[in-house]
C-alpha positions as a printed NumPy array, in Angstrom:
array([[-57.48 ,   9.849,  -2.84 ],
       [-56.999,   6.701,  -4.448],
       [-53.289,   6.816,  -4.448],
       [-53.483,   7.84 ,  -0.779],
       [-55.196,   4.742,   0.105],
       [-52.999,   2.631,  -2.061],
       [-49.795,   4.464,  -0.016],
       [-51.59 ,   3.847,   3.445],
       [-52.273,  -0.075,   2.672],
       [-48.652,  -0.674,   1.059],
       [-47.289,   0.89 ,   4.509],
       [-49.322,  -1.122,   6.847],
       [-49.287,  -4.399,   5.125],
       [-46.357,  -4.442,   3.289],
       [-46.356,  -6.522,  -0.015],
       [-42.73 ,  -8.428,  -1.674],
       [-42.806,  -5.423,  -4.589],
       [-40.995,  -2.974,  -2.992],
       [-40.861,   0.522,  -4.5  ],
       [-37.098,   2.476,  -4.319],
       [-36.457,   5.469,  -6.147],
       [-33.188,   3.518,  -8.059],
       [-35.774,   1.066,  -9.61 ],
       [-38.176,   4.116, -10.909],
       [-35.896,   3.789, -14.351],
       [-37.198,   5.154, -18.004],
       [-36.185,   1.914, -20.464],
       [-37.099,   2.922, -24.286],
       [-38.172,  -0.682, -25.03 ],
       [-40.413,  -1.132, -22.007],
       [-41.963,   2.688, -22.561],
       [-42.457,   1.816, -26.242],
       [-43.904,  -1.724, -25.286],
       [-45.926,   0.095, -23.429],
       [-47.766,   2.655, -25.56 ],
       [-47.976,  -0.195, -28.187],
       [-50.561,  -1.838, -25.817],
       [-51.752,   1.629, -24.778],
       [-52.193,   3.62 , -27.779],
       [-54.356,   0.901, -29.211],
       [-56.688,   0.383, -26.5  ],
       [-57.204,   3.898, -25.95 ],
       [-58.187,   4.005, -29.717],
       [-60.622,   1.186, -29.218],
       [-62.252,   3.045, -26.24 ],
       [-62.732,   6.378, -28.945],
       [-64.043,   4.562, -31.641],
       [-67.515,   3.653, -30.695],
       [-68.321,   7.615, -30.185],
       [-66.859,   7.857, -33.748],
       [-68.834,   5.523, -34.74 ],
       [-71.904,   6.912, -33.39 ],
       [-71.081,  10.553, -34.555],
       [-71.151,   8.703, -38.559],
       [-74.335,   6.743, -37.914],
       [-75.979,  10.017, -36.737],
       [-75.226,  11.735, -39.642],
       [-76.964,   8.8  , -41.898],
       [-79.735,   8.916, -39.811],
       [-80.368,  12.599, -39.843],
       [-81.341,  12.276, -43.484],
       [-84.583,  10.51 , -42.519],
       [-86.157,  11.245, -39.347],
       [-84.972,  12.959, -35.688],
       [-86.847,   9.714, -34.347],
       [-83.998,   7.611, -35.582],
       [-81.357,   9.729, -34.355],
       [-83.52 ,   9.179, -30.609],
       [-83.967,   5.505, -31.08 ],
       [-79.933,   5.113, -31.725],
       [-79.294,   6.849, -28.67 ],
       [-81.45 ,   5.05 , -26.39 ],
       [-79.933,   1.674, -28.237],
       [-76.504,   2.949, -26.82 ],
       [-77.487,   3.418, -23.35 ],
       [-79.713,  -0.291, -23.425],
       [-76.523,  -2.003, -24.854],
       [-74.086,  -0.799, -22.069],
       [-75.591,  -3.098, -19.507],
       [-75.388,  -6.013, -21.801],
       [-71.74 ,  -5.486, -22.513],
       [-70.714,  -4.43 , -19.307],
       [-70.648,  -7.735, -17.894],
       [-69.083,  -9.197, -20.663],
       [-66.409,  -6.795, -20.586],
       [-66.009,  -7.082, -16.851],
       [-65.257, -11.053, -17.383],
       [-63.085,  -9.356, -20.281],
       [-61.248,  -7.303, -18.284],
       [-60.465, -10.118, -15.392],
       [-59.106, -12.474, -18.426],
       [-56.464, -10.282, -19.445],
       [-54.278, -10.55 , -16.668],
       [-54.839, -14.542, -16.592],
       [-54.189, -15.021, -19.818],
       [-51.015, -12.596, -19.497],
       [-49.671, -14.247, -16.766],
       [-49.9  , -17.839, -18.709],
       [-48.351, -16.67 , -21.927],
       [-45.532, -15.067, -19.727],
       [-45.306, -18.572, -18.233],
       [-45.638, -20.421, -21.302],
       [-48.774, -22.607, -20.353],
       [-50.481, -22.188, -23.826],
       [-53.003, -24.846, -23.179],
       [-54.012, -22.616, -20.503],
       [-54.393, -19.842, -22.483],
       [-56.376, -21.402, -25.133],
       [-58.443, -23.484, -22.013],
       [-59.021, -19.13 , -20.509],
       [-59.922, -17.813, -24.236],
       [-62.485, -20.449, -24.591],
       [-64.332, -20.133, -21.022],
       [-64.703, -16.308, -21.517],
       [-65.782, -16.953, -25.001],
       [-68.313, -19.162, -23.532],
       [-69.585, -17.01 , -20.079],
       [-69.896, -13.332, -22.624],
       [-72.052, -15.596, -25.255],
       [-74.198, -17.133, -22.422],
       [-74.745, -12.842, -21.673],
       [-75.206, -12.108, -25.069],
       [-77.545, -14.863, -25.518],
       [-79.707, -13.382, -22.131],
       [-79.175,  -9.921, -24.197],
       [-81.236, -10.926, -27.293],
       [-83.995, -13.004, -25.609],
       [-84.46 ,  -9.46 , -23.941],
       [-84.21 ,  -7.823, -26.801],
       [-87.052,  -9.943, -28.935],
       [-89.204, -10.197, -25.577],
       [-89.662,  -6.676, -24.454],
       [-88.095,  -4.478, -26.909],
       [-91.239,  -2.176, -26.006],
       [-90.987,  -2.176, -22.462],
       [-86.97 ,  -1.066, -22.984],
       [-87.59 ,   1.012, -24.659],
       [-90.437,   2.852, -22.429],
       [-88.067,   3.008, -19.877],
       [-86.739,   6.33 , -22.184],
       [-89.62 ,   7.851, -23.808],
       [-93.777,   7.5  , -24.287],
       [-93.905,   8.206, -27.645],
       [-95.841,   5.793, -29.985],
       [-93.702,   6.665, -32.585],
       [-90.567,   6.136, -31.081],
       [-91.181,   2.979, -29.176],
       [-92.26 ,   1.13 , -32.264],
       [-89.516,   2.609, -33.799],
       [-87.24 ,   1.002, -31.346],
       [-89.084,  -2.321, -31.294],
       [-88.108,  -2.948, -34.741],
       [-84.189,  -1.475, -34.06 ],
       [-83.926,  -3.786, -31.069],
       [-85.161,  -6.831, -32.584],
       [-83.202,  -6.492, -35.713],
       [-80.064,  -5.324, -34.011],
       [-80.371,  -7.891, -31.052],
       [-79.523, -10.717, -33.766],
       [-75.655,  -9.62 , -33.588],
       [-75.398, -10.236, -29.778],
       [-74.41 , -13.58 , -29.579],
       [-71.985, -13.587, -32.805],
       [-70.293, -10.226, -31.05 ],
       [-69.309, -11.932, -28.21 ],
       [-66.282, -13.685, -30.37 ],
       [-64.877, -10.096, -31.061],
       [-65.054,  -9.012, -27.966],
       [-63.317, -11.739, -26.478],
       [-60.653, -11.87 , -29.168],
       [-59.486,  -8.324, -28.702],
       [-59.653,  -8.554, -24.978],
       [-57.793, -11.765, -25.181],
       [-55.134, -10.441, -27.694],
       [-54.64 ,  -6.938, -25.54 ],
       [-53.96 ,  -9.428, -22.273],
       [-51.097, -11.08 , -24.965],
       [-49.115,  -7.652, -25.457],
       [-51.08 ,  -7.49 , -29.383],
       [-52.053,  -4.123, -29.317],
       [-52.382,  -3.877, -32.961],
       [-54.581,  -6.393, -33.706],
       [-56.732,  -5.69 , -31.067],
       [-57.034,  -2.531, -32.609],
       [-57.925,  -4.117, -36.248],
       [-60.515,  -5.766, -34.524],
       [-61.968,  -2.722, -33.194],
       [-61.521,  -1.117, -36.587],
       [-64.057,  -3.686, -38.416],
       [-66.44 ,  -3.496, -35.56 ],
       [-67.018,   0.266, -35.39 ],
       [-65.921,   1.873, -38.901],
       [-64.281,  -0.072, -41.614],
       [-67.046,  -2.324, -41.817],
       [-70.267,  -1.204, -40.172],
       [-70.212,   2.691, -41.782],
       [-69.993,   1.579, -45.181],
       [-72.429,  -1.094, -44.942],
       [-75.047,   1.297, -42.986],
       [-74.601,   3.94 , -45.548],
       [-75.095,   1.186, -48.567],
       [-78.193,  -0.45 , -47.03 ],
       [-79.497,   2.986, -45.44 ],
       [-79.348,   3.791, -49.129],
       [-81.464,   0.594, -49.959],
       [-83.607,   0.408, -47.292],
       [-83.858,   3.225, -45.725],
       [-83.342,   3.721, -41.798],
       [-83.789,   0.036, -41.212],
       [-80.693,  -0.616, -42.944],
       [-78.611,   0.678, -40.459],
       [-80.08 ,  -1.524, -37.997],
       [-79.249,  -4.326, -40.294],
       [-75.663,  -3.346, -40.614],
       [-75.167,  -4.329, -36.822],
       [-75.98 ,  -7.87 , -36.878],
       [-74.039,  -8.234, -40.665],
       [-70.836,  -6.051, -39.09 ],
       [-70.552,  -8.581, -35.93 ],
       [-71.011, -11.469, -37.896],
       [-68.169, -10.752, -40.475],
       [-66.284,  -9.001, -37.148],
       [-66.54 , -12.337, -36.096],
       [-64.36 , -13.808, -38.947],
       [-61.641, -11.837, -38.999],
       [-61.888, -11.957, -35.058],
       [-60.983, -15.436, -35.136],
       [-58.486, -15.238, -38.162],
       [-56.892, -12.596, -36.018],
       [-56.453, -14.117, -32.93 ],
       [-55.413, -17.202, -33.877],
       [-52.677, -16.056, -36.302],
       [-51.455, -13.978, -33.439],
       [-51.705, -16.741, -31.063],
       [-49.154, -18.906, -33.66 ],
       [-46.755, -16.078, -34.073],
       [-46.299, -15.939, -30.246],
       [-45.815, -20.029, -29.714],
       [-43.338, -19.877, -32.548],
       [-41.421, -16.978, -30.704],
       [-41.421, -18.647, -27.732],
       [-40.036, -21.666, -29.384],
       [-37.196, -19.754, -31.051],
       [-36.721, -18.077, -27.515],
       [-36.429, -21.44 , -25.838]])
C-alpha cells in the first residue's frame, strides 16, 4: 500500500528524480557501500534484545520479581528514547547531506544541537525517573513487592540518562556519515561488551542491584569511547576529503 501511494504521488506531481529501467543498475561498490551501512545498523537494532535475553538470565538467579521489574524498565525507557531517536533519525540525512557537500562546520554545528535537544530529553527522563518511579511503575503492576522493587531500579538506572544521550547521538551521527562500523562498536559497548560483564561482576557483589548499577557505569564509559569514536572518524573523513580535493 505504501508503495502504491508513493507510485500515485510520483505520477501526479512529478519530482526531478526520474525513475527509467536503464538507471535500475547493480554497481558492486555502491551494493557493498551499502550493506556496510546496513549490516551494522541492523545489528544495532538486534542487540538490545540480546542484551536483554543475558540480563534475564543473571536475574533469574535471584528472584522472578527482577526478571518483571527489567521488563517493565524496557517498556518505560522506549518513550524516553523515542524522541531522542526521532531527532536522531532526522540528523542523519542533514548531516549526510553536509559531509557530501563538504560543510564540516556544519556538521560539527548539527552533531552538537542534537547532542544538546536528546540530553535536554534525557534530562526530563531522570527527573521522572527520581520523582515518580512508583507511580511508573503502577502503571504495570500493584504489587508491593514489585513497585518498590522498581523504585529502587528506576532511580539507580535513571542516573545514566543524561550521559547516554552522547552515544546515542554519536552512532546516529556516524551512521548519517557512511561509518557503519563504528556505529556498530558503539552499540557493542552499550549493550554487551561492556554492560554484561559488568552486571554479572556486580550482580555477583551486590546482588540484583548490581545490575541496575551496571546501566548508569556502561553509559558513562559508552560515553568515552562514544566521543573517542566519533571524533577519530570525523578526522579520517576531513583528511579524505582533503586528499580528494
Amino acid at each position: 500500500m505504501t508503495l502504491a501511494i508513493y507510485l500515485v504521488v510520483y505520477f501526479v506531481r512529478p519530482i526531478r528524480v526520474h525513475i527509467r529501467r536503464q538507471y535500475i543498475l547493480l554497481s558492486k561498490k555502491m551494493v557493498i557501500k551499502l550493506y556496510s551501512i546496513g549490516i551494522p545498523a541492523t545489528l544495532n537494532i538486534a542487540l538490545p534484545s540480546l542484551l536483554i535475553s543475558a540480563l534475564n538470565a543473571i536475574l533469574a538467579a535471584y528472584s522472578e520479581v527482577y526478571i518483571l521489574v527489567l521488563g517493565i524498565y524496557y517498556k518505560l525507557q522506549t518513550f524516553i528514547y523515542l524522541p531522542a531517536n526521532g531527532i536522531v533519525q532526522g540528523m542523519r540525512p542533514l548531516i549526510g547531506y553536509n559531509y557530501g557537500a563538504g560543510e564540516n562546520k556544519r556538521v560539527s554545528q548539527i552533531y552538537k544541537i542534537v547532542l544538546c535537544m536528546s540530553g535536554i530529553i534525557m534530562v526530563l527522563g531522570t527527573v521522572i525517573c527520581l520523582l515518580i518511579p512508583g507511580q511508573l511503575m503502577g502503571l504495570f503492576t500493584h504489587t508491593e513487592a514489585t513497585i518498590q522493587t522498581g523504585k529502587t531500579a528506576l532511580r539507580i538506572i535513571g542516573a545514566g540518562f543524561v550521559v547516554s544521550a552522547v552515544s546515542v547521538t554519536s552512532s546516529g551521527a556516524l551512521e548519517g556519515l557512511g561509518k557503519g562500523i563504528p556505529s556498530l562498536l558503539i552499540s557493542l559497548c552499550r549493550y554487551v561488551v561492556v554492560i554484561i560483564p559488568t552486571a554479572f561482576l556486580l550482580s555477583s557483589i551486590f546482588g540484583a542491584v548490581g545490575v541496575w548499577n551496571a546501566f548508569w557505569i556502561t553509559e558513562a564509559i559508552t560515553a568515552i569511547i562514544s566521543i573517542c569514536v566519533y571524533y577519530k572518524a570525523i578526522s579520517q573523513s576531513q583528511r579524505s576529503q582533503s586528499t580528494v580535493k
